[in-house]
């Protein structure tokens, strides 16, 4: 079983997690930009964070043979902060051009404020201008209304539904998304959001088309192996191996391949780790990295 | 006259990239040479257009304006394409070339940064202009082998402009992370007593930990042979690995003029040595 983990905040995880994920079958990770638990007060700290997603995290992942991609955005919480919002979005085009940036995200609503709506819309325009899909966060509180407003905004600005991944769905919201053509994300968490058993029930009810699982692991109580655990539960629940593969591998790849920057066959090769590989005398290679 | 570096790189890239990618590159090169391109906008697309694989040219080299030979063994296709773009931009604005490389390093991801670093030795003014030194220093501090390697290995620019303290740290770090220090330009010219001594300390640390010691350390340690090195090298002359015996023979040869007492041990070992390379190294050592 190969897993494409489409939403993991590895920035806040230790290197052992990459190893555990690799052991569980994770071959690729997409890390969306988010907030860091504490508000940032300077645009520069966002840019350093984006650089870490593009550089350091990719390097850490590569050590375990895991391909690391990212999505870049001003997150919904900090969209409310006038110290940083405009400056971050102004700097984004430079990052959206980068190799390995497969989407704009996480954008969306959190408290559903006017500022959130402004920067959500502005970043959908950026996604469209760069030919990128959008990874969309939905609120923890008043989620159903948040999803409704998200879908309304997507329609209002004419953003193609199949290029939107509406994330953190639950039993109350999946029905709103199912007929729109958007991709539907589910964050499987130890306590909140969604768990393995409920997820399997949802897949039995709604099918596997455009359904995407993630662990959304971050610095809170979360588990980077939740996609693997849910896949196991799917098998026990009677899903075929092909159905499981569709949900944990093919669906996320199909979504992010819309960026034009992800080719499934490229995932068969080992990611770039260092410049010594082609010199024919690699000591690192000898260490079995 | 060695061939023009851009010509060499053009042939290697052409042999490995897709035709659509090469057409894209030709357009970007023309724009860069005419001063029409913002390379910061062009650089991110290079890997997507031309690929990320190795140049697979282990024996290929290019020669800098100062006559230094630079190996392309570790280069990737996108490295070579980015260097070509910087060379093209340098035709338009030669005085800005190294500053531009630094700027592209600052704005780049790891692949872009590696490309900018690999260009430095080939850009106009490389022998005198240290405008890109901050990029090299930045890459020395990061824990990404890919960047450190591109900054320091096969880079006459780094070895020319790094201050002595930073240069010594770079040599030690290369050995520490498993890169061959023989890929550092001017290794023996810039080696000083402190580096010889640090290198020997590093070897001792590795031995104590039961970890492998790179044989290339021995000649560097012998440059300003610290006390005790001769006896250690005589021990390595009996090592099961040919590379250790050969490096030890070379290093002992460097020490012989100052320590003639070592000579009979080399003669003795030469009579028993089964490997022809080591025998040759010993012969050269004894002739010194």
JSON list of C-alpha atoms in Angstrom, two decimals, chain A residues 51-52 54-60 62-63 69 93-101 259-263 266 270-284 287 289, chain B residues 40-41 44-45 47-48 52-58 72-76 78 82 106-113 118 143-146 149 153 177-180 182-183 211-212 214:
[
{"chain": "A", "resi": 51, "resn": "UNK", "atom": "CA", "xyz": [11.71, 28.67, 2.82]},
{"chain": "A", "resi": 52, "resn": "UNK", "atom": "CA", "xyz": [11.75, 25.93, 5.46]},
{"chain": "A", "resi": 54, "resn": "UNK", "atom": "CA", "xyz": [10.72, 24.32, 0.43]},
{"chain": "A", "resi": 55, "resn": "UNK", "atom": "CA", "xyz": [14.13, 23.43, 1.76]},
{"chain": "A", "resi": 56, "resn": "UNK", "atom": "CA", "xyz": [14.66, 21.92, 5.16]},
{"chain": "A", "resi": 57, "resn": "UNK", "atom": "CA", "xyz": [11.47, 19.85, 5.30]},
{"chain": "A", "resi": 58, "resn": "UNK", "atom": "CA", "xyz": [12.09, 18.48, 1.83]},
{"chain": "A", "resi": 59, "resn": "UNK", "atom": "CA", "xyz": [15.57, 17.47, 2.90]},
{"chain": "A", "resi": 60, "resn": "UNK", "atom": "CA", "xyz": [14.36, 15.83, 6.12]},
{"chain": "A", "resi": 62, "resn": "UNK", "atom": "CA", "xyz": [14.21, 12.79, 1.51]},
{"chain": "A", "resi": 63, "resn": "UNK", "atom": "CA", "xyz": [16.38, 11.12, 4.14]},
{"chain": "A", "resi": 69, "resn": "UNK", "atom": "CA", "xyz": [5.69, 18.89, -1.54]},
{"chain": "A", "resi": 93, "resn": "UNK", "atom": "CA", "xyz": [3.79, 34.88, -6.28]},
{"chain": "A", "resi": 94, "resn": "UNK", "atom": "CA", "xyz": [7.54, 34.29, -5.96]},
{"chain": "A", "resi": 95, "resn": "UNK", "atom": "CA", "xyz": [6.80, 31.13, -3.95]},
{"chain": "A", "resi": 96, "resn": "UNK", "atom": "CA", "xyz": [3.91, 29.94, -6.09]},
{"chain": "A", "resi": 97, "resn": "UNK", "atom": "CA", "xyz": [6.35, 29.67, -9.01]},
{"chain": "A", "resi": 98, "resn": "UNK", "atom": "CA", "xyz": [8.55, 27.21, -7.12]},
{"chain": "A", "resi": 99, "resn": "UNK", "atom": "CA", "xyz": [9.07, 23.61, -7.95]},
{"chain": "A", "resi": 100, "resn": "UNK", "atom": "CA", "xyz": [7.22, 21.36, -5.53]},
{"chain": "A", "resi": 101, "resn": "UNK", "atom": "CA", "xyz": [4.55, 23.96, -4.68]},
{"chain": "A", "resi": 259, "resn": "UNK", "atom": "CA", "xyz": [-0.97, 21.79, -10.76]},
{"chain": "A", "resi": 260, "resn": "UNK", "atom": "CA", "xyz": [0.91, 20.37, -13.76]},
{"chain": "A", "resi": 261, "resn": "UNK", "atom": "CA", "xyz": [3.85, 19.89, -11.40]},
{"chain": "A", "resi": 262, "resn": "UNK", "atom": "CA", "xyz": [3.21, 16.36, -10.11]},
{"chain": "A", "resi": 263, "resn": "UNK", "atom": "CA", "xyz": [3.77, 13.30, -12.26]},
{"chain": "A", "resi": 266, "resn": "UNK", "atom": "CA", "xyz": [8.26, 10.59, -10.71]},
{"chain": "A", "resi": 270, "resn": "UNK", "atom": "CA", "xyz": [14.07, 8.25, -4.85]},
{"chain": "A", "resi": 271, "resn": "UNK", "atom": "CA", "xyz": [13.92, 11.96, -3.99]},
{"chain": "A", "resi": 272, "resn": "UNK", "atom": "CA", "xyz": [17.02, 14.13, -4.33]},
{"chain": "A", "resi": 273, "resn": "UNK", "atom": "CA", "xyz": [19.08, 14.02, -1.19]},
{"chain": "A", "resi": 274, "resn": "UNK", "atom": "CA", "xyz": [22.49, 15.44, -2.02]},
{"chain": "A", "resi": 275, "resn": "UNK", "atom": "CA", "xyz": [24.84, 16.26, -4.84]},
{"chain": "A", "resi": 276, "resn": "UNK", "atom": "CA", "xyz": [27.13, 13.30, -4.32]},
{"chain": "A", "resi": 277, "resn": "UNK", "atom": "CA", "xyz": [24.93, 10.73, -6.04]},
{"chain": "A", "resi": 278, "resn": "UNK", "atom": "CA", "xyz": [26.34, 11.15, -9.50]},
{"chain": "A", "resi": 279, "resn": "UNK", "atom": "CA", "xyz": [30.00, 11.31, -8.64]},
{"chain": "A", "resi": 280, "resn": "UNK", "atom": "CA", "xyz": [30.37, 7.56, -8.55]},
{"chain": "A", "resi": 281, "resn": "UNK", "atom": "CA", "xyz": [32.09, 7.48, -5.17]},
{"chain": "A", "resi": 282, "resn": "UNK", "atom": "CA", "xyz": [29.27, 8.24, -2.79]},
{"chain": "A", "resi": 283, "resn": "UNK", "atom": "CA", "xyz": [30.01, 7.64, 0.83]},
{"chain": "A", "resi": 284, "resn": "UNK", "atom": "CA", "xyz": [26.42, 8.53, 1.73]},
{"chain": "A", "resi": 287, "resn": "UNK", "atom": "CA", "xyz": [25.63, 4.24, 4.37]},
{"chain": "A", "resi": 289, "resn": "UNK", "atom": "CA", "xyz": [20.52, 6.35, 3.15]},
{"chain": "B", "resi": 40, "resn": "UNK", "atom": "CA", "xyz": [14.35, 35.14, -10.40]},
{"chain": "B", "resi": 41, "resn": "UNK", "atom": "CA", "xyz": [11.17, 34.32, -12.31]},
{"chain": "B", "resi": 44, "resn": "UNK", "atom": "CA", "xyz": [12.06, 28.13, -10.44]},
{"chain": "B", "resi": 45, "resn": "UNK", "atom": "CA", "xyz": [10.83, 26.60, -13.71]},
{"chain": "B", "resi": 47, "resn": "UNK", "atom": "CA", "xyz": [13.89, 21.79, -13.04]},
{"chain": "B", "resi": 48, "resn": "UNK", "atom": "CA", "xyz": [10.35, 21.28, -14.32]},
{"chain": "B", "resi": 52, "resn": "UNK", "atom": "CA", "xyz": [16.38, 16.99, -12.15]},
{"chain": "B", "resi": 53, "resn": "UNK", "atom": "CA", "xyz": [18.45, 13.93, -12.98]},
{"chain": "B", "resi": 54, "resn": "UNK", "atom": "CA", "xyz": [22.22, 13.70, -12.94]},
{"chain": "B", "resi": 55, "resn": "UNK", "atom": "CA", "xyz": [24.30, 14.92, -15.84]},
{"chain": "B", "resi": 56, "resn": "UNK", "atom": "CA", "xyz": [25.82, 11.45, -15.60]},
{"chain": "B", "resi": 57, "resn": "UNK", "atom": "CA", "xyz": [29.14, 12.76, -16.78]},
{"chain": "B", "resi": 58, "resn": "UNK", "atom": "CA", "xyz": [31.57, 11.42, -14.18]},
{"chain": "B", "resi": 72, "resn": "UNK", "atom": "CA", "xyz": [30.95, 18.11, -13.29]},
{"chain": "B", "resi": 73, "resn": "UNK", "atom": "CA", "xyz": [30.58, 14.66, -11.73]},
{"chain": "B", "resi": 74, "resn": "UNK", "atom": "CA", "xyz": [28.05, 15.78, -9.12]},
{"chain": "B", "resi": 75, "resn": "UNK", "atom": "CA", "xyz": [26.08, 18.17, -11.33]},
{"chain": "B", "resi": 76, "resn": "UNK", "atom": "CA", "xyz": [22.47, 17.65, -12.28]},
{"chain": "B", "resi": 78, "resn": "UNK", "atom": "CA", "xyz": [19.03, 21.59, -13.86]},
{"chain": "B", "resi": 82, "resn": "UNK", "atom": "CA", "xyz": [20.86, 27.35, -14.42]},
{"chain": "B", "resi": 106, "resn": "UNK", "atom": "CA", "xyz": [18.70, 34.22, -1.59]},
{"chain": "B", "resi": 107, "resn": "UNK", "atom": "CA", "xyz": [15.40, 33.82, -3.42]},
{"chain": "B", "resi": 108, "resn": "UNK", "atom": "CA", "xyz": [15.84, 30.20, -4.47]},
{"chain": "B", "resi": 109, "resn": "UNK", "atom": "CA", "xyz": [14.79, 26.80, -3.21]},
{"chain": "B", "resi": 110, "resn": "UNK", "atom": "CA", "xyz": [17.45, 24.13, -2.75]},
{"chain": "B", "resi": 111, "resn": "UNK", "atom": "CA", "xyz": [17.76, 23.22, -6.43]},
{"chain": "B", "resi": 112, "resn": "UNK", "atom": "CA", "xyz": [17.93, 26.88, -7.46]},
{"chain": "B", "resi": 113, "resn": "UNK", "atom": "CA", "xyz": [20.48, 27.57, -4.75]},
{"chain": "B", "resi": 118, "resn": "UNK", "atom": "CA", "xyz": [27.77, 25.94, -9.00]},
{"chain": "B", "resi": 143, "resn": "UNK", "atom": "CA", "xyz": [22.19, 21.19, 7.32]},
{"chain": "B", "resi": 144, "resn": "UNK", "atom": "CA", "xyz": [21.40, 20.26, 3.75]},
{"chain": "B", "resi": 145, "resn": "UNK", "atom": "CA", "xyz": [24.14, 18.17, 2.20]},
{"chain": "B", "resi": 146, "resn": "UNK", "atom": "CA", "xyz": [23.01, 19.20, -1.25]},
{"chain": "B", "resi": 149, "resn": "UNK", "atom": "CA", "xyz": [28.30, 20.23, -1.35]},
{"chain": "B", "resi": 153, "resn": "UNK", "atom": "CA", "xyz": [33.07, 20.89, -3.44]},
{"chain": "B", "resi": 177, "resn": "UNK", "atom": "CA", "xyz": [29.36, 14.65, 6.61]},
{"chain": "B", "resi": 178, "resn": "UNK", "atom": "CA", "xyz": [31.09, 12.14, 4.36]},
{"chain": "B", "resi": 179, "resn": "UNK", "atom": "CA", "xyz": [32.07, 14.23, 1.34]},
{"chain": "B", "resi": 180, "resn": "UNK", "atom": "CA", "xyz": [35.48, 13.63, -0.16]},
{"chain": "B", "resi": 182, "resn": "UNK", "atom": "CA", "xyz": [39.81, 15.94, -2.27]},
{"chain": "B", "resi": 183, "resn": "UNK", "atom": "CA", "xyz": [36.94, 17.77, -4.05]},
{"chain": "B", "resi": 211, "resn": "UNK", "atom": "CA", "xyz": [33.59, 4.69, 12.83]},
{"chain": "B", "resi": 212, "resn": "UNK", "atom": "CA", "xyz": [35.27, 4.84, 9.41]},
{"chain": "B", "resi": 214, "resn": "UNK", "atom": "CA", "xyz": [38.36, 8.84, 5.35]}
]
